[in-house]
Amino acid sequence: MANNSILFMFLFLSFCTCHGAELELLLSFKSTVNDPYNFLSNWDSSVTFCKWNGISCQNSTHVNAIELSAKNISGKISSSIFHLPHVESINLSSNQLSGEIPSDIFSSSNSLRFLNLSNNNFTGPVPIGSLSRLEILDLSNNMLSGKIPEEIGSFSGLKVLDLGGNVLVGQIPLSISNITSLQIFTLASNQLIGSIPREIGQLRNLKWIYLGYNNLSGEIPKEVGDLTSLNHLDLVYNNLTGQIPPSFGNLSNLRYLFLYQNKLTGSIPKSILGLKSLVSFDLSDNYLSGEIPEEVIQLQNLEILHLFSNNFTGKIPSSLASMPKLQVLQLWSNQFSGEIPSNLGKQNNLTVIDLSTNFLTGKIPETLCDSGSLFKLILFSNSLEGKIPNSLSTCKSLRRVRLQNNRLSGELSSEFTRLPLVYFLDISGNDLSGRIGEQKWEMTSLQMLNLAGNNFSGKLPDSFGSDQLENLDLSENRFSGTIPRSFGRLSELMQLKISRNKLFGDIPDELSSCKKLVSLDLSNNQLSGHIPASLSEMPVLGQLDLSENQLSGKIPQTLGRVASLVQVNISHNHFHGSLPSTGAFLAINATAVAGNDLCGGDSTSGLPPCKGNKKNQTWWLVVACFLAVLIMLALAAFAITVIRGKKILELKRVENEDGIWEVQFFNSKVGKSLTIDEIISSTTEENLTSRGKKGVSSSYKVRSLANDMQFVVKKIIDVNTITTSSFWPDVSQFGKLIMHPNIVRLHGVCRSEKAAYLVYEYIEGKELSEVLRNLSWERRRKVAIGIAKALRFLHFHCSPSVVAGDVSPGKVIVDGKDEPHLRLSVPGLAYCTDSKSINSSAYVAPETKESKDITEKGDIYGFGLILIDLLTGKSPADADFGVHESIVEWARYCYSDCHLDTWVDPFIRGHVSSIQNEIVEIMNLALHCTAGDPTARPCASDVTKTLESCFRISSCVSGLKFSSPV
């Protein structure tokens, strides 16, 4: 009995000792991290740790598992929790943990089987050690550097090894071949070099290999074909050369084969076409050649086939038409010839067909839309002929249709012009005909329509059934009749081109109602009458071509008054009189005004000077002044009121002990609230909020004594740094022009010979860069929409348009209602006071950094980066993105090849399941905004509409690779 008591006492003391040790190790871990959500609030010695948040115990005694993923925990971790003697699973993924991973974690515990530290900010090397029981090791999406240690091969029990998304260098260690139990092997998105080791063929249990987005070179080892359990093989974005090994034909379980963006040559081995389990097959962007064998019919489970951007020749195999699960077929940019398989689509489930830029002939098959799901049909730049199939006219699922630059003929059916979902239709450069103005157009989603270069005749349609039309090109046809006045109702129209037709009659006044119109080309017609004076008032019109018509009369003297109009061609008409003295006609080329009876302009116009012009101008000036006096006398009381209000806004000269100041306010209430003495006396150290770079400017928070209003005053200490003569007039225009709820207003300017002050609206809030990480998805939505609306206002509603220059989180203030307010630098100030301030920003477009020119497309690039920031929680200023040179390249990789959970900001990840389509659609938009080619970026208006559409409804998004240029 005594012995039993002693044994019981011994076990009890051992349990207490062990229990106390585990408690101390857990509390030690808690003390080293930051926990903003207080998830660890009940980690307290007063509560048994088996009941703590994130802790699971075995038999209610020992810690068995720690689950702390996505809790926004930050800080550096100690190795304490890795010393827990019985822990089998530790998951700290998707947090903000940083610093090096403790070097002894792989020698601290003999019980650990699952370790996930992915999606954090860990740096330093991959720890060295060995845990014989460890089965899953996930260190992906951190910033680990250095080489992969040879000791990795000692983890003999590993089933999953994921080191992707880091900055690892060197070669893949040969010791990997020792981990014979390995099933999932991921080293993607690092900076690895060298060849893929042949020894990889010894890992016979592998189901997943992902080595993409590195700098691997050499040939793909034939030994990969020995991995008969393989389900997923991804070697994309490397520098692999040579041919695809025929041994791949042994991979009978392979479902996904991705080899795109390499330098592979040769033909597709016939053995691969026997992989009956293949679902997705992508060999695009290589140097592959030869023909596609008819044996492709064996791939009966194939859903996606991408072979674009290679050198394939021969006919498109007819057997493709007998693959029942085929959804996406992209063969563009090859050298295929012959006809499109006649039954393509009949037995398929096609949603996307892109066969553009080949040498295809014959007719478009009637069966392409038999699935009823086809939404993208891209066949441009071939030699296709015949009519547009009747079956396409009833294909209600179509959204994007590009058939341009072929030899198509015949007329458009009445059903074709009623497709409800088509938003992009380009059938230009064909031989189509018919009187389309007599047909009913009900394409309610249409945004872009190009019918140019055909043989359409008769009158123009009064309507196309869409109020969303943005680009309309009807040029180079045989249209006759007048320009429909109903075109003035196309409120979203940005480009209208109806040149080279046989149109006659007047230019409708109603066209001036198209307030977003940027380009108007009516040239080479038989139009007559005068130029409507209302065209002078179109706020964003940039290009106007009225050449080669029968227009007459005088040119409106106000035409070109809007600064956006930079290109005008009125040649070969019957105009007479003088050229307007507006900006559009200054230094105009002689060819743009030739063939008329005009005078005036400078030497570049090639026109004679106008006679008696000065006398006439003086006479009309006297008449105008007399009429103005009569009007003022008739409305005396009203005029006095207006003058009193305006006096506050006029430029004034004020003298004080600091000298003579020129003062101008752009808001009468502010003008009544502040004096120059008040502004100067408030710019003290205690009111200082920030200093500009190089010490040439400072910002202060100022409160009016008159009504307690608050302002931000920016002091330019040395006005000699401003050398541009137009600077102050531009600032004045800027203050009068910029009035938008999502833009911080400039209220006033005060300047002397020694200093200058800019008075801004005060917004109670914080910079987006400070609060972004703590915003919910709903709040991030509001921020994105607000910034987009601000850019739309600047680019489309200001005349002249205004460029922000630096669209970044540091330039956005978010108020208490989550409304964003964009802070603008007044024109030229960023360069005058700090020539590097904009170009050093991580949010500036690449072309801006090179040319130093700020543009609207540069603003869109910065906004795209903000969208990526809102989605991922990562900014372009972060330290590194592994093998990717920039956050944009990293984002493209994530969008194309990673699961959503791996790149969405952990703070909003819990809501992803309900808004997944929305998230993907916004990332798609962000990638368009950050396109390398500025012309490929959308305009601010398009960006705003896309965002509003995404937030209004959950869009149907295809999970296809972000590759096609169409």
mmCIF file of C-alpha atoms in Angstrom, residues 309-630:
data_model
loop_
_atom_site.group_PDB
_atom_site.id
_atom_site.type_symbol
_atom_site.label_atom_id
_atom_site.label_comp_id
_atom_site.label_asym_id
_atom_site.label_seq_id
_atom_site.Cartn_x
_atom_site.Cartn_y
_atom_site.Cartn_z
ATOM 1 C CA SER A 309 2.331 31.658 -78.896
ATOM 2 C CA ASN A 310 4.306 28.806 -80.429
ATOM 3 C CA ASN A 311 5.237 27.787 -83.966
ATOM 4 C CA PHE A 312 2.719 25.007 -84.555
ATOM 5 C CA THR A 313 1.748 24.354 -88.165
ATOM 6 C CA GLY A 314 -0.686 22.228 -90.129
ATOM 7 C CA LYS A 315 -4.400 21.877 -89.605
ATOM 8 C CA ILE A 316 -6.256 22.150 -86.335
ATOM 9 C CA PRO A 317 -7.063 18.464 -85.620
ATOM 10 C CA SER A 318 -10.687 17.613 -86.311
ATOM 11 C CA SER A 319 -10.607 15.252 -83.337
ATOM 12 C CA LEU A 320 -10.786 18.285 -81.014
ATOM 13 C CA ALA A 321 -14.473 18.387 -81.878
ATOM 14 C CA SER A 322 -14.929 14.999 -80.202
ATOM 15 C CA MET A 323 -13.629 15.976 -76.753
ATOM 16 C CA PRO A 324 -16.799 16.328 -74.655
ATOM 17 C CA LYS A 325 -15.359 18.206 -71.698
ATOM 18 C CA LEU A 326 -13.297 20.771 -73.639
ATOM 19 C CA GLN A 327 -14.201 24.275 -72.421
ATOM 20 C CA VAL A 328 -11.268 26.531 -73.305
ATOM 21 C CA LEU A 329 -9.383 26.292 -76.597
ATOM 22 C CA GLN A 330 -6.637 28.881 -77.137
ATOM 23 C CA LEU A 331 -4.392 28.323 -80.156
ATOM 24 C CA TRP A 332 -3.721 31.953 -81.132
ATOM 25 C CA SER A 333 -0.455 33.241 -82.577
ATOM 26 C CA ASN A 334 0.738 30.104 -84.356
ATOM 27 C CA GLN A 335 0.916 29.099 -88.012
ATOM 28 C CA PHE A 336 -2.135 26.870 -88.258
ATOM 29 C CA SER A 337 -3.713 26.670 -91.704
ATOM 30 C CA GLY A 338 -6.707 25.053 -93.331
ATOM 31 C CA GLU A 339 -10.257 25.160 -92.030
ATOM 32 C CA ILE A 340 -11.607 25.213 -88.494
ATOM 33 C CA PRO A 341 -12.953 21.698 -87.724
ATOM 34 C CA SER A 342 -16.505 21.689 -89.054
ATOM 35 C CA ASN A 343 -18.090 20.150 -85.949
ATOM 36 C CA LEU A 344 -16.092 22.076 -83.368
ATOM 37 C CA GLY A 345 -18.412 22.861 -80.480
ATOM 38 C CA LYS A 346 -21.000 20.253 -81.330
ATOM 39 C CA GLN A 347 -19.807 17.756 -78.742
ATOM 40 C CA ASN A 348 -17.750 20.151 -76.635
ATOM 41 C CA ASN A 349 -18.667 22.376 -73.721
ATOM 42 C CA LEU A 350 -16.852 25.415 -75.124
ATOM 43 C CA THR A 351 -16.784 28.732 -73.268
ATOM 44 C CA VAL A 352 -13.678 30.342 -74.836
ATOM 45 C CA ILE A 353 -12.321 29.956 -78.378
ATOM 46 C CA ASP A 354 -9.294 31.940 -79.504
ATOM 47 C CA LEU A 355 -7.781 30.953 -82.852
ATOM 48 C CA SER A 356 -6.638 34.449 -83.850
ATOM 49 C CA THR A 357 -3.488 35.370 -85.763
ATOM 50 C CA ASN A 358 -3.075 32.187 -87.779
ATOM 51 C CA PHE A 359 -3.597 31.325 -91.463
ATOM 52 C CA LEU A 360 -7.023 29.738 -91.197
ATOM 53 C CA THR A 361 -9.355 29.636 -94.194
ATOM 54 C CA GLY A 362 -12.871 28.478 -94.956
ATOM 55 C CA LYS A 363 -16.053 29.265 -93.081
ATOM 56 C CA ILE A 364 -16.813 29.726 -89.408
ATOM 57 C CA PRO A 365 -18.510 26.492 -88.253
ATOM 58 C CA GLU A 366 -22.180 26.639 -87.340
ATOM 59 C CA THR A 367 -21.574 24.489 -84.255
ATOM 60 C CA LEU A 368 -19.266 26.715 -82.191
ATOM 61 C CA CYS A 369 -21.998 27.734 -79.737
ATOM 62 C CA ASP A 370 -23.842 24.445 -79.491
ATOM 63 C CA SER A 371 -22.876 24.260 -75.812
ATOM 64 C CA GLY A 372 -24.870 27.406 -75.105
ATOM 65 C CA SER A 373 -21.998 28.607 -72.891
ATOM 66 C CA LEU A 374 -19.624 30.286 -75.354
ATOM 67 C CA PHE A 375 -18.831 33.806 -74.133
ATOM 68 C CA LYS A 376 -15.554 34.653 -75.882
ATOM 69 C CA LEU A 377 -15.036 34.103 -79.618
ATOM 70 C CA ILE A 378 -11.751 35.440 -80.991
ATOM 71 C CA LEU A 379 -10.942 34.644 -84.645
ATOM 72 C CA PHE A 380 -9.320 37.856 -85.917
ATOM 73 C CA SER A 381 -6.424 38.093 -88.398
ATOM 74 C CA ASN A 382 -7.052 34.966 -90.433
ATOM 75 C CA SER A 383 -8.487 34.462 -93.926
ATOM 76 C CA LEU A 384 -11.934 33.206 -92.965
ATOM 77 C CA GLU A 385 -14.721 33.728 -95.480
ATOM 78 C CA GLY A 386 -18.434 33.312 -95.935
ATOM 79 C CA LYS A 387 -21.246 34.594 -93.738
ATOM 80 C CA ILE A 388 -21.313 34.961 -89.985
ATOM 81 C CA PRO A 389 -23.120 31.744 -89.003
ATOM 82 C CA ASN A 390 -26.792 32.039 -88.099
ATOM 83 C CA SER A 391 -26.067 29.980 -84.996
ATOM 84 C CA LEU A 392 -23.936 32.808 -83.586
ATOM 85 C CA SER A 393 -26.922 35.124 -83.966
ATOM 86 C CA THR A 394 -28.778 33.063 -81.388
ATOM 87 C CA CYS A 395 -25.783 32.512 -79.098
ATOM 88 C CA LYS A 396 -27.130 34.473 -76.130
ATOM 89 C CA SER A 397 -24.093 33.689 -73.968
ATOM 90 C CA LEU A 398 -21.655 35.646 -76.168
ATOM 91 C CA ARG A 399 -19.930 38.597 -74.519
ATOM 92 C CA ARG A 400 -16.754 39.309 -76.483
ATOM 93 C CA VAL A 401 -16.605 38.807 -80.263
ATOM 94 C CA ARG A 402 -13.576 39.681 -82.417
ATOM 95 C CA LEU A 403 -13.785 38.621 -86.062
ATOM 96 C CA GLN A 404 -11.906 41.536 -87.642
ATOM 97 C CA ASN A 405 -9.427 41.312 -90.513
ATOM 98 C CA ASN A 406 -10.849 38.304 -92.304
ATOM 99 C CA ARG A 407 -12.807 37.952 -95.563
ATOM 100 C CA LEU A 408 -16.286 37.553 -94.152
ATOM 101 C CA SER A 409 -19.194 38.608 -96.353
ATOM 102 C CA GLY A 410 -22.972 38.744 -96.340
ATOM 103 C CA GLU A 411 -25.324 40.701 -94.093
ATOM 104 C CA LEU A 412 -25.843 40.817 -90.356
ATOM 105 C CA SER A 413 -28.960 38.945 -89.352
ATOM 106 C CA SER A 414 -31.625 40.697 -87.311
ATOM 107 C CA GLU A 415 -30.912 38.295 -84.423
ATOM 108 C CA PHE A 416 -27.177 39.098 -84.435
ATOM 109 C CA THR A 417 -27.897 42.750 -83.628
ATOM 110 C CA ARG A 418 -29.939 41.721 -80.598
ATOM 111 C CA LEU A 419 -27.374 39.715 -78.637
ATOM 112 C CA PRO A 420 -28.005 40.916 -75.079
ATOM 113 C CA LEU A 421 -24.640 40.287 -73.367
ATOM 114 C CA VAL A 422 -22.132 41.281 -76.047
ATOM 115 C CA TYR A 423 -20.114 44.231 -74.748
ATOM 116 C CA PHE A 424 -17.246 44.112 -77.287
ATOM 117 C CA LEU A 425 -17.929 43.546 -80.990
ATOM 118 C CA ASP A 426 -15.261 44.023 -83.664
ATOM 119 C CA ILE A 427 -16.074 42.815 -87.171
ATOM 120 C CA SER A 428 -14.022 45.454 -89.008
ATOM 121 C CA GLY A 429 -11.832 44.786 -92.014
ATOM 122 C CA ASN A 430 -14.142 42.330 -93.749
ATOM 123 C CA ASP A 431 -16.482 42.453 -96.755
ATOM 124 C CA LEU A 432 -19.780 42.555 -94.866
ATOM 125 C CA SER A 433 -22.686 44.454 -96.385
ATOM 126 C CA GLY A 434 -26.327 45.364 -95.914
ATOM 127 C CA ARG A 435 -28.423 48.277 -94.714
ATOM 128 C CA ILE A 436 -27.935 47.979 -90.961
ATOM 129 C CA GLY A 437 -29.757 51.232 -90.271
ATOM 130 C CA GLU A 438 -33.014 49.519 -91.117
ATOM 131 C CA GLN A 439 -32.454 46.773 -88.545
ATOM 132 C CA LYS A 440 -33.453 46.782 -84.904
ATOM 133 C CA TRP A 441 -30.388 47.005 -82.639
ATOM 134 C CA GLU A 442 -30.906 45.809 -79.061
ATOM 135 C CA MET A 443 -27.371 45.081 -77.855
ATOM 136 C CA THR A 444 -28.034 46.414 -74.383
ATOM 137 C CA SER A 445 -24.563 45.654 -72.984
ATOM 138 C CA LEU A 446 -22.567 47.062 -75.901
ATOM 139 C CA GLN A 447 -19.573 49.226 -74.978
ATOM 140 C CA MET A 448 -17.337 48.877 -78.042
ATOM 141 C CA LEU A 449 -18.555 48.498 -81.652
ATOM 142 C CA ASN A 450 -16.250 48.490 -84.678
ATOM 143 C CA LEU A 451 -17.819 47.995 -88.126
ATOM 144 C CA ALA A 452 -15.079 49.862 -90.035
ATOM 145 C CA GLY A 453 -13.728 48.754 -93.397
ATOM 146 C CA ASN A 454 -16.783 46.910 -94.707
ATOM 147 C CA ASN A 455 -19.454 47.615 -97.336
ATOM 148 C CA PHE A 456 -22.393 48.564 -95.135
ATOM 149 C CA SER A 457 -24.721 51.063 -96.788
ATOM 150 C CA GLY A 458 -27.899 53.039 -96.245
ATOM 151 C CA LYS A 459 -28.602 55.263 -93.300
ATOM 152 C CA LEU A 460 -26.896 54.958 -89.931
ATOM 153 C CA PRO A 461 -28.853 53.276 -87.110
ATOM 154 C CA ASP A 462 -30.586 55.739 -84.789
ATOM 155 C CA SER A 463 -29.662 53.566 -81.824
ATOM 156 C CA PHE A 464 -27.668 50.483 -80.962
ATOM 157 C CA GLY A 465 -29.817 49.633 -77.977
ATOM 158 C CA SER A 466 -27.114 50.479 -75.422
ATOM 159 C CA ASP A 467 -26.570 53.509 -73.232
ATOM 160 C CA GLN A 468 -23.099 52.230 -72.345
ATOM 161 C CA LEU A 469 -21.449 52.652 -75.764
ATOM 162 C CA GLU A 470 -17.963 54.131 -75.404
ATOM 163 C CA ASN A 471 -16.256 53.480 -78.737
ATOM 164 C CA LEU A 472 -18.103 53.556 -82.060
ATOM 165 C CA ASP A 473 -16.230 53.142 -85.353
ATOM 166 C CA LEU A 474 -18.356 53.070 -88.524
ATOM 167 C CA SER A 475 -15.672 54.430 -90.850
ATOM 168 C CA GLU A 476 -14.754 53.252 -94.352
ATOM 169 C CA ASN A 477 -18.161 51.986 -95.386
ATOM 170 C CA ARG A 478 -20.798 53.321 -97.818
ATOM 171 C CA PHE A 479 -23.220 54.840 -95.323
ATOM 172 C CA SER A 480 -25.341 57.707 -96.625
ATOM 173 C CA GLY A 481 -27.944 60.047 -95.219
ATOM 174 C CA THR A 482 -27.471 62.312 -92.233
ATOM 175 C CA ILE A 483 -25.781 61.805 -88.893
ATOM 176 C CA PRO A 484 -28.558 60.794 -86.457
ATOM 177 C CA ARG A 485 -29.278 63.443 -83.843
ATOM 178 C CA SER A 486 -29.908 60.581 -81.432
ATOM 179 C CA PHE A 487 -26.130 60.035 -81.275
ATOM 180 C CA GLY A 488 -26.175 62.937 -78.828
ATOM 181 C CA ARG A 489 -27.804 60.613 -76.286
ATOM 182 C CA LEU A 490 -24.713 58.368 -76.146
ATOM 183 C CA SER A 491 -23.603 59.863 -72.840
ATOM 184 C CA GLU A 492 -20.680 57.461 -72.334
ATOM 185 C CA LEU A 493 -19.247 57.853 -75.833
ATOM 186 C CA MET A 494 -15.526 58.609 -75.918
ATOM 187 C CA GLN A 495 -14.665 57.902 -79.563
ATOM 188 C CA LEU A 496 -16.873 58.424 -82.621
ATOM 189 C CA LYS A 497 -15.415 57.676 -86.032
ATOM 190 C CA ILE A 498 -17.678 57.772 -89.105
ATOM 191 C CA SER A 499 -15.143 58.982 -91.661
ATOM 192 C CA ARG A 500 -14.909 57.843 -95.299
ATOM 193 C CA ASN A 501 -18.598 57.373 -95.949
ATOM 194 C CA LYS A 502 -21.167 59.303 -98.033
ATOM 195 C CA LEU A 503 -22.922 61.174 -95.256
ATOM 196 C CA PHE A 504 -24.469 64.579 -95.987
ATOM 197 C CA GLY A 505 -26.359 67.292 -94.160
ATOM 198 C CA ASP A 506 -25.391 69.287 -91.080
ATOM 199 C CA ILE A 507 -23.267 68.264 -88.150
ATOM 200 C CA PRO A 508 -25.913 67.809 -85.432
ATOM 201 C CA ASP A 509 -25.760 70.236 -82.520
ATOM 202 C CA GLU A 510 -26.717 67.296 -80.329
ATOM 203 C CA LEU A 511 -23.227 65.784 -80.614
ATOM 204 C CA SER A 512 -22.066 68.368 -78.092
ATOM 205 C CA SER A 513 -24.153 66.523 -75.488
ATOM 206 C CA CYS A 514 -21.579 63.720 -75.575
ATOM 207 C CA LYS A 515 -19.608 65.263 -72.731
ATOM 208 C CA LYS A 516 -17.095 62.393 -72.546
ATOM 209 C CA LEU A 517 -16.219 62.451 -76.245
ATOM 210 C CA VAL A 518 -12.454 62.599 -76.722
ATOM 211 C CA SER A 519 -12.111 61.866 -80.448
ATOM 212 C CA LEU A 520 -14.533 62.899 -83.225
ATOM 213 C CA ASP A 521 -13.709 61.998 -86.841
ATOM 214 C CA LEU A 522 -16.263 62.991 -89.500
ATOM 215 C CA SER A 523 -13.750 63.385 -92.338
ATOM 216 C CA ASN A 524 -14.152 62.345 -95.981
ATOM 217 C CA ASN A 525 -17.908 62.679 -96.233
ATOM 218 C CA GLN A 526 -20.240 65.211 -97.928
ATOM 219 C CA LEU A 527 -21.297 67.125 -94.828
ATOM 220 C CA SER A 528 -22.406 70.736 -95.327
ATOM 221 C CA GLY A 529 -23.411 73.730 -93.267
ATOM 222 C CA HIS A 530 -21.505 75.349 -90.423
ATOM 223 C CA ILE A 531 -19.472 73.970 -87.560
ATOM 224 C CA PRO A 532 -21.834 74.040 -84.555
ATOM 225 C CA ALA A 533 -20.573 76.530 -81.985
ATOM 226 C CA SER A 534 -21.563 74.039 -79.304
ATOM 227 C CA LEU A 535 -18.605 71.834 -80.256
ATOM 228 C CA SER A 536 -16.469 74.480 -78.530
ATOM 229 C CA GLU A 537 -18.020 73.525 -75.212
ATOM 230 C CA MET A 538 -17.209 69.809 -75.247
ATOM 231 C CA PRO A 539 -15.098 69.495 -72.087
ATOM 232 C CA VAL A 540 -12.668 66.685 -73.006
ATOM 233 C CA LEU A 541 -12.629 66.741 -76.804
ATOM 234 C CA GLY A 542 -9.021 66.213 -77.859
ATOM 235 C CA GLN A 543 -9.159 65.320 -81.565
ATOM 236 C CA LEU A 544 -11.483 66.807 -84.184
ATOM 237 C CA ASP A 545 -11.265 65.874 -87.877
ATOM 238 C CA LEU A 546 -13.755 67.527 -90.239
ATOM 239 C CA SER A 547 -11.549 67.433 -93.334
ATOM 240 C CA GLU A 548 -12.661 66.542 -96.880
ATOM 241 C CA ASN A 549 -16.296 67.679 -96.580
ATOM 242 C CA GLN A 550 -18.484 70.513 -97.971
ATOM 243 C CA LEU A 551 -18.630 72.536 -94.765
ATOM 244 C CA SER A 552 -18.769 76.315 -95.067
ATOM 245 C CA GLY A 553 -19.058 79.556 -93.145
ATOM 246 C CA LYS A 554 -16.726 80.876 -90.509
ATOM 247 C CA ILE A 555 -14.998 78.816 -87.898
ATOM 248 C CA PRO A 556 -16.446 79.519 -84.415
ATOM 249 C CA GLN A 557 -13.956 81.800 -82.694
ATOM 250 C CA THR A 558 -14.417 79.837 -79.476
ATOM 251 C CA LEU A 559 -13.426 76.515 -81.056
ATOM 252 C CA GLY A 560 -10.317 75.304 -79.282
ATOM 253 C CA ARG A 561 -10.949 77.363 -76.189
ATOM 254 C CA VAL A 562 -11.068 74.135 -74.191
ATOM 255 C CA ALA A 563 -7.444 73.215 -73.576
ATOM 256 C CA SER A 564 -8.069 69.514 -74.177
ATOM 257 C CA LEU A 565 -8.460 70.087 -77.926
ATOM 258 C CA VAL A 566 -4.969 69.575 -79.300
ATOM 259 C CA GLN A 567 -5.519 68.179 -82.793
ATOM 260 C CA VAL A 568 -7.793 69.792 -85.390
ATOM 261 C CA ASN A 569 -8.116 69.148 -89.122
ATOM 262 C CA ILE A 570 -10.569 71.283 -91.114
ATOM 263 C CA SER A 571 -8.802 71.050 -94.485
ATOM 264 C CA HIS A 572 -10.513 70.883 -97.873
ATOM 265 C CA ASN A 573 -13.859 72.438 -97.051
ATOM 266 C CA HIS A 574 -15.340 75.871 -97.931
ATOM 267 C CA PHE A 575 -14.529 77.815 -94.776
ATOM 268 C CA HIS A 576 -13.724 81.514 -94.939
ATOM 269 C CA GLY A 577 -12.680 84.194 -92.483
ATOM 270 C CA SER A 578 -10.043 84.145 -89.797
ATOM 271 C CA LEU A 579 -8.642 81.290 -87.761
ATOM 272 C CA PRO A 580 -9.640 81.396 -84.087
ATOM 273 C CA SER A 581 -6.903 82.662 -81.786
ATOM 274 C CA THR A 582 -7.431 79.734 -79.426
ATOM 275 C CA GLY A 583 -4.848 77.174 -78.369
ATOM 276 C CA ALA A 584 -5.931 74.507 -80.828
ATOM 277 C CA PHE A 585 -5.108 76.769 -83.783
ATOM 278 C CA LEU A 586 -1.813 78.127 -82.511
ATOM 279 C CA ALA A 587 1.047 76.673 -84.540
ATOM 280 C CA ILE A 588 -1.439 74.541 -86.503
ATOM 281 C CA ASN A 589 0.049 72.662 -89.440
ATOM 282 C CA ALA A 590 -0.679 74.117 -92.869
ATOM 283 C CA THR A 591 -2.060 70.797 -94.139
ATOM 284 C CA ALA A 592 -4.775 70.899 -91.450
ATOM 285 C CA VAL A 593 -6.285 74.155 -92.795
ATOM 286 C CA ALA A 594 -5.451 73.905 -96.518
ATOM 287 C CA GLY A 595 -8.114 73.959 -99.212
ATOM 288 C CA ASN A 596 -10.245 76.731 -97.675
ATOM 289 C CA ASP A 597 -10.458 80.524 -97.934
ATOM 290 C CA LEU A 598 -9.029 81.267 -94.505
ATOM 291 C CA CYS A 599 -6.629 83.825 -93.122
ATOM 292 C CA GLY A 600 -4.687 84.460 -89.944
ATOM 293 C CA GLY A 601 -2.775 82.147 -87.702
ATOM 294 C CA ASP A 602 0.993 82.183 -87.257
ATOM 295 C CA SER A 603 3.628 81.334 -89.837
ATOM 296 C CA THR A 604 3.058 77.574 -89.547
ATOM 297 C CA SER A 605 -0.513 77.839 -90.872
ATOM 298 C CA GLY A 606 0.651 78.973 -94.308
ATOM 299 C CA LEU A 607 -2.319 81.365 -94.462
ATOM 300 C CA PRO A 608 -2.250 85.068 -95.415
ATOM 301 C CA PRO A 609 -2.857 87.656 -92.684
ATOM 302 C CA CYS A 610 -6.414 88.913 -92.249
ATOM 303 C CA LYS A 611 -7.185 92.449 -93.468
ATOM 304 C CA GLY A 612 -9.103 94.886 -91.298
ATOM 305 C CA ASN A 613 -9.337 92.369 -88.565
ATOM 306 C CA LYS A 614 -8.210 94.672 -85.806
ATOM 307 C CA LYS A 615 -10.762 97.349 -86.690
ATOM 308 C CA ASN A 616 -13.661 94.890 -86.643
ATOM 309 C CA GLN A 617 -12.542 93.467 -83.347
ATOM 310 C CA THR A 618 -12.423 96.941 -81.778
ATOM 311 C CA TRP A 619 -15.954 97.781 -83.044
ATOM 312 C CA TRP A 620 -17.445 94.566 -81.662
ATOM 313 C CA LEU A 621 -15.609 95.099 -78.391
ATOM 314 C CA VAL A 622 -17.265 98.527 -77.994
ATOM 315 C CA VAL A 623 -20.694 97.015 -78.739
ATOM 316 C CA ALA A 624 -20.109 94.192 -76.280
ATOM 317 C CA CYS A 625 -19.051 96.617 -73.536
ATOM 318 C CA PHE A 626 -22.130 98.789 -74.130
ATOM 319 C CA LEU A 627 -24.442 95.783 -73.845
ATOM 320 C CA ALA A 628 -22.652 94.671 -70.698
ATOM 321 C CA VAL A 629 -23.237 98.087 -69.094
ATOM 322 C CA LEU A 630 -26.958 97.938 -69.943
#
